[in-house]
CSV table of C-alpha atoms and ligand atoms in Angstrom, one decimal:
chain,number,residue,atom,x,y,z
K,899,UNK,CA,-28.5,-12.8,6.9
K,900,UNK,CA,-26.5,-13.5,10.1
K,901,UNK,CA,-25.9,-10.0,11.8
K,902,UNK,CA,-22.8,-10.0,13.7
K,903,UNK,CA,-22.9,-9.7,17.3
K,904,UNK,CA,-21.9,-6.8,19.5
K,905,UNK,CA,-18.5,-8.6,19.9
K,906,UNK,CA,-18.2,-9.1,16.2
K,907,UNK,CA,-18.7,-5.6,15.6
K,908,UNK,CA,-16.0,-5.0,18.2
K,909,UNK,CA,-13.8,-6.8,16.8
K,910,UNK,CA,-14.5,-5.8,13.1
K,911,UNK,CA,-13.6,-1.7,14.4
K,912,UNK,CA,-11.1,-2.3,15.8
K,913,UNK,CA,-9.4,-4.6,12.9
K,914,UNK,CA,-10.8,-1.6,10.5
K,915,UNK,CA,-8.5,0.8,13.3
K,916,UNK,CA,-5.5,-1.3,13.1
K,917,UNK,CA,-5.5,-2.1,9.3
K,918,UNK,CA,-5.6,2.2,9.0
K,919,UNK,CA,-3.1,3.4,11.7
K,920,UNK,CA,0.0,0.3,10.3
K,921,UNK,CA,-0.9,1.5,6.9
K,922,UNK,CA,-0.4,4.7,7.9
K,923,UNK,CA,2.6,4.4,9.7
K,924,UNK,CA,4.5,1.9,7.2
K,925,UNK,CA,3.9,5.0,4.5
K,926,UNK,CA,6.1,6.7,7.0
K,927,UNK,CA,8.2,4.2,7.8
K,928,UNK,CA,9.1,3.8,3.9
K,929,UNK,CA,9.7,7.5,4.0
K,930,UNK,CA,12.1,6.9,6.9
K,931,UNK,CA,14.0,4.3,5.0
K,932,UNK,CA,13.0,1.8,7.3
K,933,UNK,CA,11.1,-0.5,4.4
K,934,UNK,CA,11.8,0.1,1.0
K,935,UNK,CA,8.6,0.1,-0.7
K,936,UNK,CA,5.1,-0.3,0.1
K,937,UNK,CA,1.6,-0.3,-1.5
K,938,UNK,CA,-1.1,1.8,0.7
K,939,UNK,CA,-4.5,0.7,1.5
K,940,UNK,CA,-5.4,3.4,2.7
K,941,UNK,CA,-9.9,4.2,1.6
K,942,UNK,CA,-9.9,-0.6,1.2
K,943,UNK,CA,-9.6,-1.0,5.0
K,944,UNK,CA,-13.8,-1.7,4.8
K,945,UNK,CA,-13.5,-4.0,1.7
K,946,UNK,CA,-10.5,-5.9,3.4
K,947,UNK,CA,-11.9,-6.4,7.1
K,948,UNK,CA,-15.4,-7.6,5.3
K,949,UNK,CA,-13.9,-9.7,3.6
K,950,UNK,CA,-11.8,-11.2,6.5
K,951,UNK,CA,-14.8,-11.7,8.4
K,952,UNK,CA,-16.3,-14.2,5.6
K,953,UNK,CA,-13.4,-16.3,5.7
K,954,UNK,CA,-13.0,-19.6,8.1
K,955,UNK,CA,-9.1,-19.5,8.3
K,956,UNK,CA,-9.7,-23.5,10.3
K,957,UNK,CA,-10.7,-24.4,6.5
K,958,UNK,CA,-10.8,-21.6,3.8
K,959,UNK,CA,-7.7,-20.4,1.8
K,960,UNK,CA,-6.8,-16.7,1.2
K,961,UNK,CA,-5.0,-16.1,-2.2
K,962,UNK,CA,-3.6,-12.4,-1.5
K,963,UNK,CA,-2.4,-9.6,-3.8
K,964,UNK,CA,0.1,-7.4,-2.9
K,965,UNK,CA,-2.3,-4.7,-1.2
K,966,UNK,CA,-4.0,-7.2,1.8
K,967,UNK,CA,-2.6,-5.6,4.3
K,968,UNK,CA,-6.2,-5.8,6.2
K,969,UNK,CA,-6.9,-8.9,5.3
K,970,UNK,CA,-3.7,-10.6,6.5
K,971,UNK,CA,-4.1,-9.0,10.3
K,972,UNK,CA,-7.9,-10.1,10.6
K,973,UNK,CA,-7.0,-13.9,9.9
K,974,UNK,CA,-4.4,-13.5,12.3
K,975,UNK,CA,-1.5,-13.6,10.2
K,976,UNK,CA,2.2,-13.4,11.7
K,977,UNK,CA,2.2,-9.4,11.1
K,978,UNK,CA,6.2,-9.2,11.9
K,979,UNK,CA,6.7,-12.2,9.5
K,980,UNK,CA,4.3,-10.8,6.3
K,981,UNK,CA,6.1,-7.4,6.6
K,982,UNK,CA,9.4,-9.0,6.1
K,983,UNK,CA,7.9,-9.0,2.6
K,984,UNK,CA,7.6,-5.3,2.3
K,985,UNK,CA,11.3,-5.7,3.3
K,986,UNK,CA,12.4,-7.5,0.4
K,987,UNK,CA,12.9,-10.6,2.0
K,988,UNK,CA,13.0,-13.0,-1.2
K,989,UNK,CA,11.1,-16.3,0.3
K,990,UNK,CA,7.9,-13.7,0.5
K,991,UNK,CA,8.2,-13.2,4.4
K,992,UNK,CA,8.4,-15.9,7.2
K,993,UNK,CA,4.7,-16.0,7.9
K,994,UNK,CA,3.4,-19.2,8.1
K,995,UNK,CA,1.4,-19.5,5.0
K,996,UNK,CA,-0.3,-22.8,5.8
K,997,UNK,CA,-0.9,-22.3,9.0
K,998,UNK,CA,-2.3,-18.8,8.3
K,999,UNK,CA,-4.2,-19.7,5.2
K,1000,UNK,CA,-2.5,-17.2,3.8
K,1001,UNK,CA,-0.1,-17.4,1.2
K,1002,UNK,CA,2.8,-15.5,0.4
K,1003,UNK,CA,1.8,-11.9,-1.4
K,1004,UNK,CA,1.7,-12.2,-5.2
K,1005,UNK,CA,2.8,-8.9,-7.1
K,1006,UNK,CA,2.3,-10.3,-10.7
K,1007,UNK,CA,-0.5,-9.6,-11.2
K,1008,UNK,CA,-3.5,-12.1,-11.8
K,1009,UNK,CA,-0.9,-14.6,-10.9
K,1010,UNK,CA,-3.1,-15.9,-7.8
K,1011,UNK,CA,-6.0,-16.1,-9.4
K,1012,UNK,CA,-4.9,-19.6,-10.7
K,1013,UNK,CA,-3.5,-20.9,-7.5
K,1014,UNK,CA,-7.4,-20.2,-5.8
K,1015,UNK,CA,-8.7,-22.2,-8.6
K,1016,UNK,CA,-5.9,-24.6,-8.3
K,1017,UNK,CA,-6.4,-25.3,-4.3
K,1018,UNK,CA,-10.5,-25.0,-4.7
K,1019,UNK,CA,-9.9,-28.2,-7.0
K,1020,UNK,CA,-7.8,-30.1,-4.8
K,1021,UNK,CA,-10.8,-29.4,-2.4
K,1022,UNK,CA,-13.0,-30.5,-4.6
K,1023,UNK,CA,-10.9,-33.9,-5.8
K,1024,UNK,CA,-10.7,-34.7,-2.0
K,1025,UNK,CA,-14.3,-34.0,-1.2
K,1026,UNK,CA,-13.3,-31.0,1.4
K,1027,UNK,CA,-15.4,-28.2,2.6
K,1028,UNK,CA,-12.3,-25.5,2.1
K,1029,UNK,CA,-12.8,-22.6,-0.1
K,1030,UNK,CA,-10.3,-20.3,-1.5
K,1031,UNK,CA,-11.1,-17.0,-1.4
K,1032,UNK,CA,-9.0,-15.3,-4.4
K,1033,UNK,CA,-8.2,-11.4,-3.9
K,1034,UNK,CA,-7.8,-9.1,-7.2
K,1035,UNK,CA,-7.8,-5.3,-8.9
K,1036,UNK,CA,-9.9,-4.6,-11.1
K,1037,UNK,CA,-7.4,-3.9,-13.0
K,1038,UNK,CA,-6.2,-8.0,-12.2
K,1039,UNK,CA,-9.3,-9.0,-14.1
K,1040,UNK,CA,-8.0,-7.9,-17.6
K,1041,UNK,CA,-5.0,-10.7,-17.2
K,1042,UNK,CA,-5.2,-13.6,-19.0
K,1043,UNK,CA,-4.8,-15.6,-15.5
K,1044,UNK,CA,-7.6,-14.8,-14.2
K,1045,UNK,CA,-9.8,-15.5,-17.3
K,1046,UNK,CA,-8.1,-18.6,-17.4
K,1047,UNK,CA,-8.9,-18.7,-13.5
K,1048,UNK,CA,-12.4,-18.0,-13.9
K,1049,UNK,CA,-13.1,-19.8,-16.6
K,1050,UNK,CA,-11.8,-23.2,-15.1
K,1051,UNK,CA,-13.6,-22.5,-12.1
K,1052,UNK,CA,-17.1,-22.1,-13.8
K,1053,UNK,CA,-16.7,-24.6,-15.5
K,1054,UNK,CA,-15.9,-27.3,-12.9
K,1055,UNK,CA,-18.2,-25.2,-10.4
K,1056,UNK,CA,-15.3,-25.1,-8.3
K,1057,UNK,CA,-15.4,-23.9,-4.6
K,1058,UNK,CA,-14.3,-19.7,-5.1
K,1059,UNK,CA,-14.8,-16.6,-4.3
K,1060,UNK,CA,-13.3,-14.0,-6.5
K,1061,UNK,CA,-13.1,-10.9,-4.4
K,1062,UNK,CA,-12.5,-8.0,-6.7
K,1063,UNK,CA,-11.7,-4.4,-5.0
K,1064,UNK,CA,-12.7,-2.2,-7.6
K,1065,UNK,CA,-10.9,1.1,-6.3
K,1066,UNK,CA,-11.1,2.9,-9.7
K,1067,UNK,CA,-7.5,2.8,-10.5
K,1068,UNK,CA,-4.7,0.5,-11.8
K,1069,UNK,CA,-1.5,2.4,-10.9
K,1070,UNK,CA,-2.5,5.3,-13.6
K,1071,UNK,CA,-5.2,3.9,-15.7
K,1072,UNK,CA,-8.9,4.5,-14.7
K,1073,UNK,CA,-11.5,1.7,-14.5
K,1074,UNK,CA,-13.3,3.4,-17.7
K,1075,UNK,CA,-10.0,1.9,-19.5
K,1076,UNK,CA,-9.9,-1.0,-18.0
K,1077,UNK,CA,-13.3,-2.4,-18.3
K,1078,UNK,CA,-15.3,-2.1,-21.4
K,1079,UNK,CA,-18.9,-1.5,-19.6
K,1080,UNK,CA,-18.5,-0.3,-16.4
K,1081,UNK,CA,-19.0,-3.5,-14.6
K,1082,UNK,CA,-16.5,-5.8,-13.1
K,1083,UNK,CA,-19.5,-8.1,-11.7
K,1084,UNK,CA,-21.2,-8.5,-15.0
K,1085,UNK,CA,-18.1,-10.1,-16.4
K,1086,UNK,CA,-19.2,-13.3,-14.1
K,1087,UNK,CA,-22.3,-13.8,-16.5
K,1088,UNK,CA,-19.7,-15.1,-19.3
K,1089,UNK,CA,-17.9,-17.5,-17.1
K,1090,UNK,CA,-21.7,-19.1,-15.8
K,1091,UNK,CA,-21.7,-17.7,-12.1
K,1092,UNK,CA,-22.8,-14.9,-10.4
K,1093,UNK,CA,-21.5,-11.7,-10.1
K,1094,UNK,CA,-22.5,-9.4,-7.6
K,1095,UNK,CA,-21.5,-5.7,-6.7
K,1096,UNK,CA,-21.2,-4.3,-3.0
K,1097,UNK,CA,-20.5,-1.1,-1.6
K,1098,UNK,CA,-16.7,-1.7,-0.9
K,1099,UNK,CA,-16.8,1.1,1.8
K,1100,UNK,CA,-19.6,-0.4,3.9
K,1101,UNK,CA,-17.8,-3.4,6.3
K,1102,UNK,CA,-21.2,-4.8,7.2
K,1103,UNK,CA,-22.2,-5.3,3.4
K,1104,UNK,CA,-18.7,-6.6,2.0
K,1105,UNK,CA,-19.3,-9.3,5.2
K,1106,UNK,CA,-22.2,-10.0,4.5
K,1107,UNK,CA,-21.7,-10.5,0.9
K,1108,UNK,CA,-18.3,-12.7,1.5
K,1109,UNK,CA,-20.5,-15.2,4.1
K,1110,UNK,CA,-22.4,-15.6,1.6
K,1111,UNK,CA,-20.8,-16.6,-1.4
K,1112,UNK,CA,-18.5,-18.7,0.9
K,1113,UNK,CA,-21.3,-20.7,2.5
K,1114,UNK,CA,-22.4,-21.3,-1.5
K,1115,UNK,CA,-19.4,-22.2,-2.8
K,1116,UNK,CA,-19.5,-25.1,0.7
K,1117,UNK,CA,-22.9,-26.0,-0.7
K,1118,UNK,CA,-21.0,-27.0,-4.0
K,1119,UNK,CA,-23.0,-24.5,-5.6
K,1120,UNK,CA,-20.2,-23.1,-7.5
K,1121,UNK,CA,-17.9,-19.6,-7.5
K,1122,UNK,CA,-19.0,-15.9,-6.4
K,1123,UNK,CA,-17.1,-12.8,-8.4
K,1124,UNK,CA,-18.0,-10.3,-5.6
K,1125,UNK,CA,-17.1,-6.3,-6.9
K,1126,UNK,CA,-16.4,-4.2,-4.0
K,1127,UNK,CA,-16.6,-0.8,-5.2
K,1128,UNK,CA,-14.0,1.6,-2.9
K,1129,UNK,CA,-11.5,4.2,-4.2
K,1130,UNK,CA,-7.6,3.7,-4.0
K,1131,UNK,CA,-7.4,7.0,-1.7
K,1132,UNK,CA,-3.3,7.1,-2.2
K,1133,UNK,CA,-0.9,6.3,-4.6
K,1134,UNK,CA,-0.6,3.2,-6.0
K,1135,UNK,CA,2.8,2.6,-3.7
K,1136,UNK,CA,5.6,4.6,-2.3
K,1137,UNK,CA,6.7,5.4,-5.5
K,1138,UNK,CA,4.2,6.6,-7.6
K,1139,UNK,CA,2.6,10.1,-7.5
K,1140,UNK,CA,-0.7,10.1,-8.6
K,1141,UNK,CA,-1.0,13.9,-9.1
K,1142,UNK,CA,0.5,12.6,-12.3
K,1143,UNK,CA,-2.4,11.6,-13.6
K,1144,UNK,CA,-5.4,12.4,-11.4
K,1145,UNK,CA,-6.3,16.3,-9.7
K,1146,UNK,CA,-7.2,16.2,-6.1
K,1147,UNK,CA,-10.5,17.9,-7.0
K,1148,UNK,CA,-11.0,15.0,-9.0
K,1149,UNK,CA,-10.3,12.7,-5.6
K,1150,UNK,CA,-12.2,14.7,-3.2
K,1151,UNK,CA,-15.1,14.4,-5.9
K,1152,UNK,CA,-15.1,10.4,-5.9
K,1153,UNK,CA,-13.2,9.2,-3.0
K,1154,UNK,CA,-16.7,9.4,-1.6
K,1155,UNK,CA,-16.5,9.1,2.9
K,1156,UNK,CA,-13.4,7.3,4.6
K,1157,UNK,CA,-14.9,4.1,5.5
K,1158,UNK,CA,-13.1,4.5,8.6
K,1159,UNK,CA,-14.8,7.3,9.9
K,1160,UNK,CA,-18.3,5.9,8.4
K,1161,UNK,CA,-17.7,3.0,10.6
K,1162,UNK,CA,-16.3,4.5,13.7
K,1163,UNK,CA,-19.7,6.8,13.3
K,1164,UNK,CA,-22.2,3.6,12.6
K,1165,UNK,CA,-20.5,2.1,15.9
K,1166,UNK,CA,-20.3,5.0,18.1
K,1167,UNK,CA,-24.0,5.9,17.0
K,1168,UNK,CA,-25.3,2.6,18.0
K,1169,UNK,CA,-24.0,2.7,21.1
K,1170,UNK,CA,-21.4,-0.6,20.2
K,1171,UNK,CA,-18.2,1.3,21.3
K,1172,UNK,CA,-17.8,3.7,23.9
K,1173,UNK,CA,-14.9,6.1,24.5
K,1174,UNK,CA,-13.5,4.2,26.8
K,1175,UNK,CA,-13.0,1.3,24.5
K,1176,UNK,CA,-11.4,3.5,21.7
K,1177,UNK,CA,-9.5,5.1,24.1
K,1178,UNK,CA,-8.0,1.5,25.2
K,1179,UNK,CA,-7.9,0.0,21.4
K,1180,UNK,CA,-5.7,3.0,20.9
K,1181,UNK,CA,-3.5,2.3,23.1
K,1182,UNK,CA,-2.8,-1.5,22.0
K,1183,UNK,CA,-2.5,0.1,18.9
K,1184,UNK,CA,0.3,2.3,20.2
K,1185,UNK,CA,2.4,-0.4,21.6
K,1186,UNK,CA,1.2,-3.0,18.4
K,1187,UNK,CA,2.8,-0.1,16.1
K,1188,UNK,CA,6.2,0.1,18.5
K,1189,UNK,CA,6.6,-3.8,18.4
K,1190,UNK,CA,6.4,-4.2,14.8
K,1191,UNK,CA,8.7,-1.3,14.2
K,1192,UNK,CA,11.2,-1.8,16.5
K,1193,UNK,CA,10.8,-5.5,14.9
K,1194,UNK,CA,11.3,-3.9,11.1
K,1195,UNK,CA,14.3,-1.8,12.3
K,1196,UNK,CA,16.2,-4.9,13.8
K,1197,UNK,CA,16.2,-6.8,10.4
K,1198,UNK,CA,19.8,-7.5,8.8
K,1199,UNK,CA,20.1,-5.1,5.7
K,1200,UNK,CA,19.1,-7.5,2.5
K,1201,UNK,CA,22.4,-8.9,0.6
K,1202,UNK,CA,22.0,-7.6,-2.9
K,1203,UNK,CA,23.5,-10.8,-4.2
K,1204,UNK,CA,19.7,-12.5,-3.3
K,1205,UNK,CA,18.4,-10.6,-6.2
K,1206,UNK,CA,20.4,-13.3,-8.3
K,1207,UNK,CA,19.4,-16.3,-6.0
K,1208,UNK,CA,16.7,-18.1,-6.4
K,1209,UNK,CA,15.4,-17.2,-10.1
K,1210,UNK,CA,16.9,-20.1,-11.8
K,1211,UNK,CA,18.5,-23.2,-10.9
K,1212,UNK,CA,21.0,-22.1,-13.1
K,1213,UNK,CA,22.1,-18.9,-13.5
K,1214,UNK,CA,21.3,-17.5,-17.4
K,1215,UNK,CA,24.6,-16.0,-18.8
K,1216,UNK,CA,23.2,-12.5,-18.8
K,1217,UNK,CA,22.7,-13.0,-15.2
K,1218,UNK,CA,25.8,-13.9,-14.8
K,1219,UNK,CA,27.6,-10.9,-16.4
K,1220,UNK,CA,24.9,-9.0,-14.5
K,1221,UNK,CA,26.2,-10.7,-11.3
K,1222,UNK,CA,30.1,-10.0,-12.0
K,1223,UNK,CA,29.2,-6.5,-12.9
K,1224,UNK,CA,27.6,-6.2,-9.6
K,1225,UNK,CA,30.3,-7.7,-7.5
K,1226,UNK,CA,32.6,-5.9,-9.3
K,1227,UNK,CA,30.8,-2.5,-8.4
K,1228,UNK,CA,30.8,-3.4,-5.0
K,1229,UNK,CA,34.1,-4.5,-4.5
W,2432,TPP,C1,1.6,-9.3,-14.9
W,2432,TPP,C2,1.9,-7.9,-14.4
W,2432,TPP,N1,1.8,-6.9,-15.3
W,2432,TPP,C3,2.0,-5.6,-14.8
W,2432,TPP,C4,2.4,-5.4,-13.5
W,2432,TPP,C5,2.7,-4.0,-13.1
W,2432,TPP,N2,1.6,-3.6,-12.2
W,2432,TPP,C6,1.7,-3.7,-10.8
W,2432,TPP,S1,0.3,-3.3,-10.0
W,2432,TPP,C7,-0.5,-2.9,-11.5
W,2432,TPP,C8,-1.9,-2.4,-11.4
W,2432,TPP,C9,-2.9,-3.4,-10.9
W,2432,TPP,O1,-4.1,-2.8,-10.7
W,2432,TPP,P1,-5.3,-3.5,-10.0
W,2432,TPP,O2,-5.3,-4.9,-10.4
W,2432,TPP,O3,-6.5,-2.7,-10.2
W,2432,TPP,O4,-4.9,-3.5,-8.4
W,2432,TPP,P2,-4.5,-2.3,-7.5
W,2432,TPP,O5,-3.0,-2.1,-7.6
W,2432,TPP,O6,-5.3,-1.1,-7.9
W,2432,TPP,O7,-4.9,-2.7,-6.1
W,2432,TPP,C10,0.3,-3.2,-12.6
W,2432,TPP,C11,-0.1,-3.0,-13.9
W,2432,TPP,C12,2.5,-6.5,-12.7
W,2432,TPP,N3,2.9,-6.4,-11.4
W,2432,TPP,N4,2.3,-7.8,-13.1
C-alpha cells in the first residue's frame, strides 16, 4: 500500500473536478456547434483519475481510447491540443504525444490494445523500465486485437497493464451480451496473468490497484488486466440517445453514487479540503473552461477535402468519384 499524501489527495479532487466540469461543458459546447462530436465521461472521472495517478508519465506509456478525457488532463496533456481531436482535426490533435506519453486517441476500437503490447516489447528488447498502460471497454475486449494483444503479452510476460472500464455498456449492447460470464477480469486467467476487479467509482482503489500492477509489470513480473467496474452515466457520444435502449429507472437503479460527489464527501469528511480550497479550485476551473473555449472557437473551420487526404497514398477510384462529386456539390 502507499496512501497518497494530503497533497496527492489534493491534487487527485481536483483532477476528478476538472475531468467533470470540461466534460460537462464540451457536451454543451457540441450542442452549441462549437465541436462536432464528443464521447462523455461523465460517472468514469474516478476510474480515469486512478488510473492517472499509477502512471509515471517520465517513463510509462498511455495507450488511450477515445473516452480518456480524465486521463489525458492528469498526465498533463496539452488540453487545447487533444481537443483539436474532438474537432476533427485529421493528424489526431497537436498534442505532443511523445512528450505527453500520450498517444493520439484511437476510435477503432481494440486498435490500441496492440500498440501497448507493441511499445511494452520494445521496452522489453531494450531492457527499459517503461510500461504501457493500455485503456479499453469492456466492450474493446471482444475484438480480435486485444486477444491478439493479450495473448502476445502473456506470453512474452511483457511490461502491461490492461486497464479495462467496465461501464456496463457498449454504445447499446449491455455487458450481459458482451461477456459470456459476467467477468471481464477472469478472462486474464486464459492469457496466464492476473486479472483483478476494482470498484471503478472509488479513486483511492482504481490508484491503488494501477500502482500496483505497474510497479509489477517494472519488476518483469508480467501484465495486469485491471476491471474497473463504473457505469457509462450518459450516452455513448453526442449522437446517440440511450433512452433507445435503456429506461432511466433502469439507470438510477445501477448507476450506483456519482463518484464525484462520493469523493468530494470522502475529502470534505476527512478534513483534506476545505471550502476555501473548492471555492479557489473553482475558480481556476472557471477561467481553465474560458481558455480552452475561447481556444476551440478560434479554430479554422475543417476543409472537407481532408476527409480524402491522408487515407491512401493514392487515392482508390471510388474515392476519387466520391471526391469529384463532392467538389462538384460545393462548387
Ligand atoms: C473496430 C470497431 N468496431 C466498431 C466500432 C463502433 N463502435 C464505436 S464505440 C463502440 C462500443 C465500444 O464499447 P466499449 O469498448 O465498451 O467502450 P465504451 O464506448 O463503452 O467506453 C463501437 C462498437 C468501432 N469504432 N471500431
Amino acid at each position: 500500500m502507499s496512501d497518497p499524501t494530503r497533497d496527492e489527495e489534493r491534487e487527485l479532487f481536483r483532477n476528478i473536478l476538472k475531468a467533470r466540469a470540461l466534460d460537462v461543458e464540451l457536451v454543451r459546447w457540441q450542442r452549441q456547434g462549437i465541436i462536432p462530436a464528443f464521447p462523455p465521461s461523465l460517472g468514469q472521472e474516478a476510474a480515469q483519475i486512478g488510473a492517472a495517478a499509477g502512471i509515471d508519465p517520465t517513463r510509462d506509456f498511455a495507450f488511450p481510447m477515445y473516452r480518456e478525457l480524465g486521463v489525458a488532463l492528469a498526465m498533463g496533456v496539452d488540453m487545447l491540443g487533444y481537443l483539436g481531436n474532438h474537432n476533427g482535426n485529421w493528424n489526431g490533435g497537436s498534442h505532443d504525444p511523445v512528450a505527453s506519453r500520450f498517444t493520439p486517441i484511437q476510435s477503432v476500437v481494440g486498435s490500441n490494445s496492440p500498440h501497448a503490447a507493441g511499445w511494452a516489447l520494445g521496452q522489453q528488447i531494450d531492457g527499459l523500465d517503461g510500461v504501457a498502460v493500455a485503456f479499453i471497454g469492456e466492450g474493446g475486449t471482444s475484438q480480435g486485437d486485444t486477444h491478439e494483444a493479450m495473448n502476445f503479452a502473456g506470453v512474452w510476460k511483457l511490461p502491461v497493464v490492461f486497464f479495462v472500464t467496465n461501464n456496463q455498456w457498449a454504445i447499446s449492447v449491455p455487458v450481459a451480451q458482451q461477456v459470456a460470464g459476467g467477468s471481464v477480469a477472469a478472462r486474464a486467467a486464459g492469457y496466464g496473468f492476473e486479472g483483478i476487479e476494482v470498484d471503478g467509482n472509488d479513486v483511492l482503489a482504481v490508484r491503488q490497484a494501477t500502482l500496483d500492477a505497474v510497479a509489477k509489470a517494472r519488476r518483469g513480473e508480467g501484465p495486469t488486466l485491471i476491471e474497473a467496474k463504473t457505469y457509462r452515466r450518459g450516452p455513448h457520444a453526442t449522437s446517440d440517445d440511450p433512452g433507445r435502449y435503456r429506461t432511466l429507472e433502469e439507470e438510477r437503479r445501477d448507476a450506483g453514487e456519482d463518484p464525484v460527489e462520493r469523493y468530494r464527501r470522502s475529502v470534505t469528511e476527512r478534513g483534506i479540503v476545505d471550502d476555501a480550497f473548492i471555492a479557489e479550485v473553482d475558480a481556476e476551473i472557471a477561467a481553465w473552461l474560458e481558455e480552452i473555449r475561447t481556444h476551440l472557437i478560434s479554430l479554422p473551420e475543417r476543409d472537407g477535402s481532408e476527409l480524402f487526404d491522408n487515407v491512401y497514398a493514392e487515392l482508390t477510384d471510388d474515392l476519387r468519384e466520391q471526391r469529384a462529386a463532392w467538389e462538384g456539390a460545393r462548387s
